[in-house]
Coordinates of C-alpha atoms in Angstrom, one line a residue:
Chain A
M194 CA 3.1 -24.7 -6.2
K195 CA 3.0 -27.0 -3.1
T196 CA 6.4 -28.6 -4.2
N197 CA 7.9 -25.1 -4.5
K198 CA 6.7 -24.1 -1.0
L199 CA 8.1 -27.4 0.4
Y200 CA 11.5 -26.6 -1.2
K201 CA 11.5 -23.0 -0.1
N202 CA 10.2 -23.5 3.5
I203 CA 11.7 -26.9 4.5
I204 CA 14.1 -28.6 2.1
Y205 CA 16.4 -25.6 1.3
P206 CA 16.7 -24.4 5.0
V207 CA 17.4 -27.9 6.1
I208 CA 20.1 -28.3 3.5
S209 CA 21.8 -25.0 4.3
L210 CA 21.6 -25.7 8.1
G211 CA 23.1 -29.1 7.4
L212 CA 25.9 -27.6 5.4
L213 CA 26.7 -25.1 8.2
I214 CA 26.8 -28.0 10.7
L215 CA 29.0 -30.0 8.4
I216 CA 31.5 -27.1 8.0
W217 CA 31.5 -26.7 11.8
F218 CA 32.1 -30.4 12.3
V219 CA 34.9 -30.6 9.7
T220 CA 36.6 -27.4 11.0
A221 CA 36.5 -28.7 14.6
K222 CA 37.9 -32.0 13.5
V223 CA 40.7 -30.4 11.5
V224 CA 41.7 -27.8 14.1
D225 CA 41.2 -30.3 16.9
I226 CA 41.6 -27.8 19.7
E227 CA 38.4 -27.4 21.8
L228 CA 39.6 -24.0 23.0
I229 CA 39.5 -22.5 19.5
I230 CA 36.7 -24.5 17.7
P231 CA 34.7 -26.5 20.2
S232 CA 33.0 -29.6 18.9
I233 CA 29.3 -29.6 18.2
S234 CA 28.7 -32.1 21.1
A235 CA 30.6 -29.9 23.6
T236 CA 28.6 -26.8 22.5
V237 CA 25.3 -28.7 22.7
K238 CA 26.3 -30.0 26.2
E239 CA 27.1 -26.4 27.3
F240 CA 23.8 -25.2 25.8
F241 CA 21.8 -27.7 27.9
A242 CA 23.9 -26.9 31.0
L243 CA 23.0 -23.2 30.5
L244 CA 19.3 -24.2 30.5
G245 CA 19.7 -25.4 34.1
Q246 CA 21.1 -22.2 35.4
K247 CA 19.0 -19.5 37.0
Q248 CA 21.4 -16.8 35.8
F249 CA 20.7 -17.9 32.2
Y250 CA 17.1 -16.9 32.4
S251 CA 17.7 -13.6 34.2
A252 CA 20.4 -12.7 31.6
I253 CA 18.0 -13.4 28.7
L254 CA 15.2 -11.5 30.4
G255 CA 17.5 -8.5 31.0
T256 CA 18.7 -8.4 27.4
L257 CA 15.2 -8.9 26.0
N258 CA 13.9 -6.2 28.3
R259 CA 16.5 -3.7 27.0
T260 CA 15.9 -4.8 23.4
L261 CA 12.2 -4.3 23.6
I262 CA 12.4 -1.0 25.5
S263 CA 14.8 0.6 23.0
F264 CA 13.0 -0.9 20.1
L265 CA 9.6 0.4 21.3
L266 CA 11.0 3.9 21.9
A267 CA 12.6 4.0 18.4
F268 CA 9.4 2.5 16.9
I269 CA 7.1 5.0 18.4
M270 CA 9.3 8.0 17.5
A271 CA 9.9 6.7 14.0
I272 CA 6.3 6.2 13.2
A273 CA 5.2 9.5 14.7
L274 CA 7.9 11.5 12.9
A275 CA 7.3 9.6 9.6
I276 CA 3.6 10.4 9.7
I277 CA 4.2 14.1 10.6
S278 CA 6.9 14.3 7.9
A279 CA 4.6 12.9 5.3
F280 CA 2.2 15.8 5.9
L281 CA 4.9 18.4 6.6
P282 CA 7.6 17.8 3.9
F283 CA 10.0 20.4 5.5
L284 CA 10.3 18.2 8.6
N285 CA 11.6 15.3 6.4
K286 CA 14.1 17.7 4.7
L287 CA 15.2 18.7 8.2
L288 CA 15.5 15.1 9.5
S289 CA 17.0 13.4 6.4
P290 CA 20.5 14.8 6.9
I291 CA 20.5 13.9 10.6
V292 CA 19.3 10.4 9.7
T293 CA 22.0 10.0 7.1
V294 CA 24.7 11.1 9.5
V295 CA 23.4 8.9 12.3
R296 CA 23.3 5.9 9.9
A297 CA 26.9 6.5 8.9
I298 CA 28.3 6.5 12.5
P299 CA 30.3 3.3 13.1
T300 CA 28.4 1.2 15.6
M301 CA 31.6 0.6 17.7
S302 CA 32.4 4.3 18.1
L303 CA 28.8 4.9 19.1
I304 CA 28.9 2.2 21.7
L305 CA 32.2 3.5 23.1
L306 CA 30.9 7.1 23.2
T307 CA 27.7 6.2 25.0
I308 CA 29.6 4.1 27.5
I309 CA 31.5 7.2 28.4
W310 CA 28.3 9.4 28.5
L311 CA 25.9 7.0 30.3
N312 CA 26.0 4.1 32.8
P313 CA 26.3 0.5 31.8
Q314 CA 22.6 -0.2 32.3
T315 CA 21.3 2.6 30.1
S316 CA 23.9 2.9 27.4
P317 CA 22.7 -0.3 25.4
L318 CA 19.2 1.3 25.3
L319 CA 20.5 4.4 23.6
I320 CA 22.7 2.5 21.3
G321 CA 19.9 0.2 20.2
F322 CA 17.6 3.3 19.7
V323 CA 20.2 5.2 17.6
I324 CA 20.9 2.3 15.4
V325 CA 17.4 1.2 14.6
F326 CA 15.6 4.6 14.6
P327 CA 17.0 5.9 11.3
I328 CA 16.3 2.6 9.5
M329 CA 12.7 2.5 10.8
Y330 CA 12.1 6.2 10.1
S331 CA 13.3 6.1 6.5
S332 CA 11.3 2.9 5.8
F333 CA 8.1 4.1 7.4
Y334 CA 8.4 7.5 5.7
T335 CA 8.9 5.9 2.3
A336 CA 6.0 3.5 2.9
I337 CA 3.7 6.4 3.7
I338 CA 4.6 8.6 0.8
S339 CA 4.5 5.6 -1.6
V340 CA 0.7 5.0 -1.0
D341 CA -0.8 4.8 -4.5
N342 CA -1.8 8.3 -5.5
D343 CA -4.5 6.8 -7.8
L344 CA -6.2 5.3 -4.8
I345 CA -6.0 8.6 -2.9
Q346 CA -7.6 10.4 -5.8
M347 CA -10.3 7.8 -6.1
S348 CA -11.1 8.2 -2.3
K349 CA -11.2 11.9 -2.7
A350 CA -13.5 11.6 -5.7
Y351 CA -15.9 9.5 -3.7
N352 CA -15.7 11.8 -0.7
V353 CA -14.4 9.1 1.6
S354 CA -13.8 10.4 5.2
K355 CA -10.2 11.0 6.4
K356 CA -10.7 8.4 9.1
D357 CA -11.7 5.7 6.6
M358 CA -8.8 6.7 4.3
V359 CA -6.4 6.2 7.2
L360 CA -7.9 2.9 8.3
S361 CA -8.7 1.3 5.0
L362 CA -6.1 2.9 2.6
Y363 CA -3.0 4.2 4.4
L364 CA -2.6 1.7 7.2
P365 CA -3.1 -1.4 5.1
N366 CA -0.9 -0.1 2.3
I367 CA 2.0 0.7 4.6
A368 CA 1.5 -2.5 6.7
P369 CA 3.6 -4.9 4.6
S370 CA 6.7 -2.8 4.5
F371 CA 6.0 -1.8 8.2
F372 CA 6.1 -5.5 9.3
D373 CA 9.1 -6.3 7.1
T374 CA 11.0 -3.4 8.7
V375 CA 10.0 -4.3 12.2
R376 CA 11.0 -7.9 11.5
S377 CA 14.5 -7.1 10.4
T378 CA 15.2 -4.3 12.9
I379 CA 14.0 -6.2 16.0
S380 CA 16.7 -8.9 15.4
L381 CA 19.2 -6.3 14.5
N382 CA 18.4 -4.5 17.7
L383 CA 18.9 -7.6 19.7
K384 CA 22.4 -8.0 18.2
I385 CA 23.3 -4.4 18.8
I386 CA 22.1 -4.5 22.4
I387 CA 24.2 -7.7 23.1
S388 CA 27.3 -6.0 21.6
A389 CA 26.7 -2.9 23.7
E390 CA 26.3 -5.1 26.8
V391 CA 29.6 -6.8 26.1
L392 CA 31.5 -3.5 26.0
A393 CA 29.5 -1.7 28.7
Q394 CA 29.6 -4.7 31.0
T395 CA 25.9 -4.4 31.7
K396 CA 24.8 -6.3 34.8
I397 CA 22.3 -9.2 34.2
S398 CA 22.7 -9.4 30.5
M399 CA 23.6 -11.9 27.8
G400 CA 26.4 -9.7 26.7
V401 CA 28.2 -9.9 30.1
M402 CA 27.7 -13.6 30.2
M403 CA 29.4 -13.9 26.8
Q404 CA 32.2 -11.7 28.0
M405 CA 32.7 -13.9 31.0
S406 CA 32.7 -17.0 28.9
K407 CA 35.4 -15.4 26.8
A408 CA 37.4 -14.3 29.8
Y409 CA 37.4 -17.8 31.3
L410 CA 38.2 -19.3 27.8
E411 CA 35.0 -21.2 27.8
T412 CA 34.7 -21.2 24.1
A413 CA 32.0 -23.9 24.0
Q414 CA 29.9 -21.8 26.4
L415 CA 30.4 -18.7 24.3
L416 CA 29.2 -20.6 21.3
A417 CA 26.2 -21.9 23.3
W418 CA 25.3 -18.3 24.2
T419 CA 25.7 -17.4 20.5
L420 CA 23.2 -20.2 19.8
V421 CA 20.8 -18.7 22.3
A422 CA 21.1 -15.3 20.6
I423 CA 20.4 -16.8 17.2
I424 CA 17.3 -18.7 18.6
L425 CA 16.0 -15.5 20.3
S426 CA 16.5 -13.5 17.2
Y427 CA 14.7 -16.1 15.1
L428 CA 11.8 -16.3 17.7
L429 CA 11.4 -12.5 17.6
E430 CA 11.3 -12.6 13.8
I431 CA 8.8 -15.4 13.8
I432 CA 6.5 -13.5 16.2
V433 CA 6.5 -10.5 14.0
Y434 CA 6.0 -12.6 10.9
S435 CA 3.1 -14.5 12.5
I436 CA 1.4 -11.1 13.3
K437 CA 2.0 -10.0 9.7
K438 CA 0.4 -13.2 8.3
A439 CA -2.6 -12.9 10.7
T440 CA -3.1 -9.2 9.9
I441 CA -2.4 -9.0 6.1
R442 CA -4.9 -11.6 4.9
W443 CA -5.3 -10.0 1.4
E444 CA -1.8 -10.9 0.3
K445 CA -2.4 -14.6 0.6
Chain B
M56 CA -24.4 20.7 -15.1
K57 CA -22.7 24.0 -16.0
L58 CA -19.0 24.8 -16.3
T59 CA -18.3 28.5 -16.5
S60 CA -15.1 30.4 -17.5
I61 CA -12.9 27.4 -16.6
T62 CA -9.2 28.2 -17.0
K63 CA -6.6 25.5 -16.2
R64 CA -2.8 25.8 -16.7
Y65 CA 0.1 23.4 -16.1
D66 CA 3.1 25.7 -15.8
D67 CA 3.3 27.3 -19.3
N68 CA 0.7 24.9 -20.9
T69 CA -2.8 26.3 -21.0
V70 CA -5.2 23.4 -21.1
F71 CA -8.5 25.4 -20.8
D72 CA -8.8 29.1 -21.4
N73 CA -12.1 30.5 -20.3
F74 CA -13.9 27.3 -21.2
N75 CA -17.7 27.0 -20.9
L76 CA -19.8 23.9 -21.2
T77 CA -23.4 22.9 -20.3
I78 CA -24.1 19.2 -19.9
Q79 CA -27.7 17.8 -20.1
D80 CA -28.9 15.9 -17.0
N81 CA -29.4 12.1 -17.1
K82 CA -27.7 11.8 -20.5
I83 CA -24.4 10.4 -21.7
T84 CA -22.2 13.1 -23.0
C85 CA -19.1 11.8 -24.7
I86 CA -15.9 13.8 -24.9
L87 CA -13.6 12.7 -27.7
G88 CA -10.2 14.1 -28.5
K89 CA -6.5 13.4 -29.0
S90 CA -4.2 12.5 -26.1
G91 CA -3.2 15.6 -24.1
C92 CA -6.2 17.8 -25.2
G93 CA -7.5 17.9 -21.6
K94 CA -10.2 15.3 -21.5
T95 CA -9.0 13.8 -18.2
T96 CA -8.3 17.2 -16.8
L97 CA -11.9 18.2 -17.5
L98 CA -13.1 15.2 -15.5
N99 CA -10.7 16.1 -12.7
I100 CA -12.0 19.7 -12.6
I101 CA -15.5 18.4 -12.3
A102 CA -14.5 16.0 -9.5
H103 CA -12.5 18.8 -7.8
L104 CA -9.4 16.7 -8.0
T105 CA -7.3 19.5 -9.4
D106 CA -7.3 23.2 -8.8
Y107 CA -8.6 25.6 -11.5
Q108 CA -10.0 29.0 -12.1
G109 CA -13.7 29.4 -12.9
K110 CA -17.0 28.0 -11.6
T111 CA -18.9 24.7 -11.7
D112 CA -22.3 24.2 -10.3
V113 CA -21.5 20.8 -8.9
E114 CA -19.2 21.8 -6.1
N115 CA -21.3 20.2 -3.4
E116 CA -22.6 17.3 -5.5
K117 CA -21.7 13.7 -4.9
I118 CA -19.8 12.3 -8.0
S119 CA -19.0 8.8 -9.1
Y120 CA -15.9 8.3 -11.1
I121 CA -14.9 5.2 -13.2
F122 CA -11.2 5.3 -14.0
Q123 CA -9.3 3.5 -16.7
N124 CA -7.5 1.4 -14.1
Q125 CA -10.0 0.0 -11.6
R126 CA -8.4 1.6 -8.6
L127 CA -9.7 -1.0 -6.1
L128 CA -8.2 -1.3 -2.6
N129 CA -6.4 -4.7 -2.6
N130 CA -6.8 -5.0 1.1
L131 CA -10.6 -5.0 0.9
T132 CA -12.9 -7.6 -0.6
V133 CA -15.3 -6.8 -3.4
A134 CA -18.0 -5.9 -0.9
G135 CA -15.4 -4.0 1.2
N136 CA -14.5 -1.8 -1.8
L137 CA -18.2 -0.9 -2.2
R138 CA -18.6 -0.4 1.6
Y139 CA -15.6 1.9 1.5
V140 CA -17.4 4.6 -0.6
L141 CA -20.7 4.2 1.1
K142 CA -19.6 4.6 4.7
N143 CA -19.7 8.4 4.5
C144 CA -23.2 8.6 3.0
N145 CA -25.4 8.5 6.0
F146 CA -26.8 5.0 5.3
S147 CA -27.4 2.5 8.1
S148 CA -25.3 -0.7 8.0
N149 CA -28.3 -2.7 6.9
E150 CA -29.0 -0.3 4.1
I151 CA -25.3 -0.5 3.0
E152 CA -25.4 -4.3 2.9
E153 CA -28.7 -4.3 1.0
K154 CA -27.3 -1.8 -1.6
I155 CA -24.2 -3.9 -2.0
N156 CA -26.1 -7.1 -2.5
D157 CA -28.4 -5.5 -5.1
I158 CA -25.6 -3.9 -7.2
L159 CA -23.5 -7.1 -7.1
K160 CA -26.5 -9.0 -8.4
L161 CA -26.8 -6.5 -11.3
V162 CA -23.1 -6.8 -12.2
K163 CA -23.2 -10.6 -11.7
L164 CA -20.7 -10.7 -8.9
K165 CA -22.8 -11.8 -6.0
E166 CA -20.8 -15.1 -5.7
N167 CA -17.6 -13.1 -5.6
K168 CA -18.6 -10.8 -2.8
H169 CA -15.9 -12.0 -0.4
M170 CA -13.0 -12.2 -3.0
Y171 CA -10.1 -9.8 -2.9
P172 CA -9.2 -7.8 -6.1
K173 CA -6.0 -9.9 -6.7
Q174 CA -8.3 -12.9 -7.0
L175 CA -10.4 -11.3 -9.7
S176 CA -9.9 -11.2 -13.5
G177 CA -9.5 -7.8 -15.3
G178 CA -13.1 -7.9 -16.4
M179 CA -14.4 -8.8 -13.0
A180 CA -12.4 -6.0 -11.4
Q181 CA -13.8 -3.5 -14.0
R182 CA -17.4 -4.7 -13.1
V183 CA -16.6 -4.0 -9.4
S184 CA -15.5 -0.5 -10.5
L185 CA -18.8 -0.1 -12.3
A186 CA -20.7 -1.4 -9.3
R187 CA -18.9 1.1 -7.1
A188 CA -19.9 4.0 -9.3
F189 CA -23.6 3.0 -9.5
V190 CA -24.0 2.0 -5.8
Y191 CA -22.7 5.4 -4.8
P192 CA -25.7 7.8 -4.4
S193 CA -24.5 10.4 -6.9
K194 CA -26.3 12.2 -9.7
I195 CA -23.1 12.6 -11.8
L196 CA -20.9 9.9 -13.3
L197 CA -17.5 10.6 -14.8
M198 CA -15.9 7.9 -16.9
D199 CA -12.3 8.1 -18.1
E200 CA -11.7 5.5 -20.8
P201 CA -13.1 2.7 -18.7
F202 CA -13.1 0.2 -21.6
K203 CA -9.6 0.8 -22.8
G204 CA -7.3 -2.2 -22.8
L205 CA -10.1 -4.7 -22.7
D206 CA -10.4 -7.3 -25.5
I207 CA -13.3 -7.0 -27.9
S208 CA -15.6 -9.6 -26.4
L209 CA -14.9 -8.5 -22.8
K210 CA -15.4 -4.9 -23.9
K211 CA -18.9 -5.8 -25.4
H212 CA -19.8 -7.6 -22.1
I213 CA -18.7 -4.7 -19.9
I214 CA -20.5 -2.1 -22.1
K215 CA -23.7 -4.2 -21.9
I216 CA -23.4 -4.2 -18.1
F217 CA -22.8 -0.5 -18.1
Q218 CA -25.9 0.1 -20.3
D219 CA -28.0 -2.1 -17.9
L220 CA -26.8 -0.1 -14.9
F221 CA -27.3 3.2 -16.6
N222 CA -30.9 2.3 -17.7
N223 CA -31.5 1.4 -14.1
D224 CA -30.1 4.6 -12.7
K225 CA -29.7 7.4 -15.2
K226 CA -26.9 9.6 -13.9
T227 CA -25.6 12.7 -15.7
T228 CA -22.7 11.0 -17.4
I229 CA -19.5 12.4 -18.9
F230 CA -17.7 9.7 -20.8
V231 CA -14.2 10.5 -22.0
T232 CA -12.7 8.3 -24.7
H233 CA -10.5 8.3 -27.8
D234 CA -12.5 5.5 -29.3
I235 CA -15.0 6.9 -31.8
E236 CA -17.0 3.6 -32.0
E237 CA -17.5 3.5 -28.2
A238 CA -18.7 7.1 -28.4
L239 CA -21.1 6.4 -31.3
L240 CA -22.5 3.4 -29.4
L241 CA -23.1 5.0 -26.1
A242 CA -23.4 8.8 -26.4
D243 CA -26.5 11.0 -26.4
R244 CA -24.2 13.8 -27.3
I245 CA -20.7 13.9 -28.7
I246 CA -18.2 16.7 -28.2
V247 CA -14.8 16.7 -29.9
L248 CA -12.2 18.7 -28.0
G249 CA -9.2 20.2 -29.6
D250 CA -6.0 21.7 -28.2
G251 CA -6.5 24.5 -25.6
G252 CA -10.1 23.3 -24.8
I253 CA -11.5 24.4 -28.2
I254 CA -14.8 22.6 -29.0
L255 CA -14.3 21.2 -32.6
L256 CA -17.6 19.5 -32.8
D257 CA -20.7 19.3 -30.6
K258 CA -23.5 17.1 -31.8
E259 CA -26.6 15.6 -30.2
L260 CA -27.6 12.1 -31.3
E261 CA -31.4 12.4 -31.6
S262 CA -31.6 8.9 -33.2
R263 CA -29.5 5.9 -33.9
D264 CA -30.2 6.1 -37.6
D265 CA -27.5 4.3 -39.6
A266 CA -27.1 7.2 -42.1
L267 CA -26.8 9.8 -39.3
I268 CA -24.3 7.7 -37.5
S269 CA -22.1 7.1 -40.6
N270 CA -22.2 10.8 -41.4
L271 CA -21.2 11.7 -37.9
R272 CA -18.5 9.0 -37.9
R273 CA -17.1 10.6 -41.1
N274 CA -17.1 14.0 -39.7
I275 CA -15.4 13.0 -36.5
Y276 CA -12.7 11.1 -38.4
K277 CA -12.1 14.2 -40.5
I278 CA -11.7 16.4 -37.4
M279 CA -9.6 14.1 -35.4

């Protein structure tokens, strides 16, 4: 068991990361034009150079701020509507077609439309919300209605109070899929917000910094910003995963 | 316990039509019958888990229910699962803990109090389910094939624990099964249900006399 975990958690990720770095290294060597494929060393150098800039931190804070606000709005609305829909099935019938249509909208056209409708500061918020809300709503709704009917029947037979059913049956049963959804949508939201910032030219944002790197043909810097986005996304997922592990003790 | 003029339909299928039954208090009444004859539906009617027409005199009674699958909450420990059904019973926290410790001692699970259901064997989980039914302050116990799927030695062990618990707290018990031997072993009264809720046999077991049991066994096999 321990060997399996060692392979799953350490050896395989290290090998796959090593492969990626190797592909990057070989491609950079073959192409041999820093402007197109910067070398690993140049990118790492740019990465550390970014760490010394004040702008770097304010851009990250700006993007994280937008990511968390739009995520929280979508989260609160998705969980509220999923709970109401579970008890009022007509609401789900009403929402399902809307959710399907919204999910089918190409992200790029949504970004372009909201840029027309809103200002550069607020449009990423709406875009992030519109992209992650349907995913969260569908997932939360499915989790709630999938709570084991046998356990609901058992609770009713033993006359368990509604409060105890919510706290001990419903919430713990939806928690695993709830955390998994939050984990995947929070990093998706970060990516969407950055894309929206690029196109909307949002002030004090990672998106605009990336756009500037591209405009000045600073490809190594652009890659360094990409590295930052990957690290941030990974950190957000780790935070959610840690909360899940600390909360859901019975799955160990 | 009295069930009066019970009618239950699923779409076009009438499971009970004006069904009447009186169950003796503090005895084990065993309901035998083929699959689909309405055994589980009868228990669900008594537990108010399904809608029906007619009357029962247990509408405000607390009821314990042992299911075929244990129906334990995986997120709660053994003690947590027992606490879950006791919270709404007007006991103080100390009383709840005392009752939990006492019942776990009876089902020999005191050492496993803090384990989660996924860490238990099938037999242990079924013992928790028995403990939950007997720790709950009810006068009525419903059992829906609780020994089904257990191997012979485990079944013997669980039945012994059930008998100990029952002798300690004699609840009015309705035990649904398709296993004639289980019924002959545990029942004070055996009822064989036919299709449409017709009672094909209703026999009280005044004694465990071998000849009487064999005769009854023959009769039940003939009917079923």
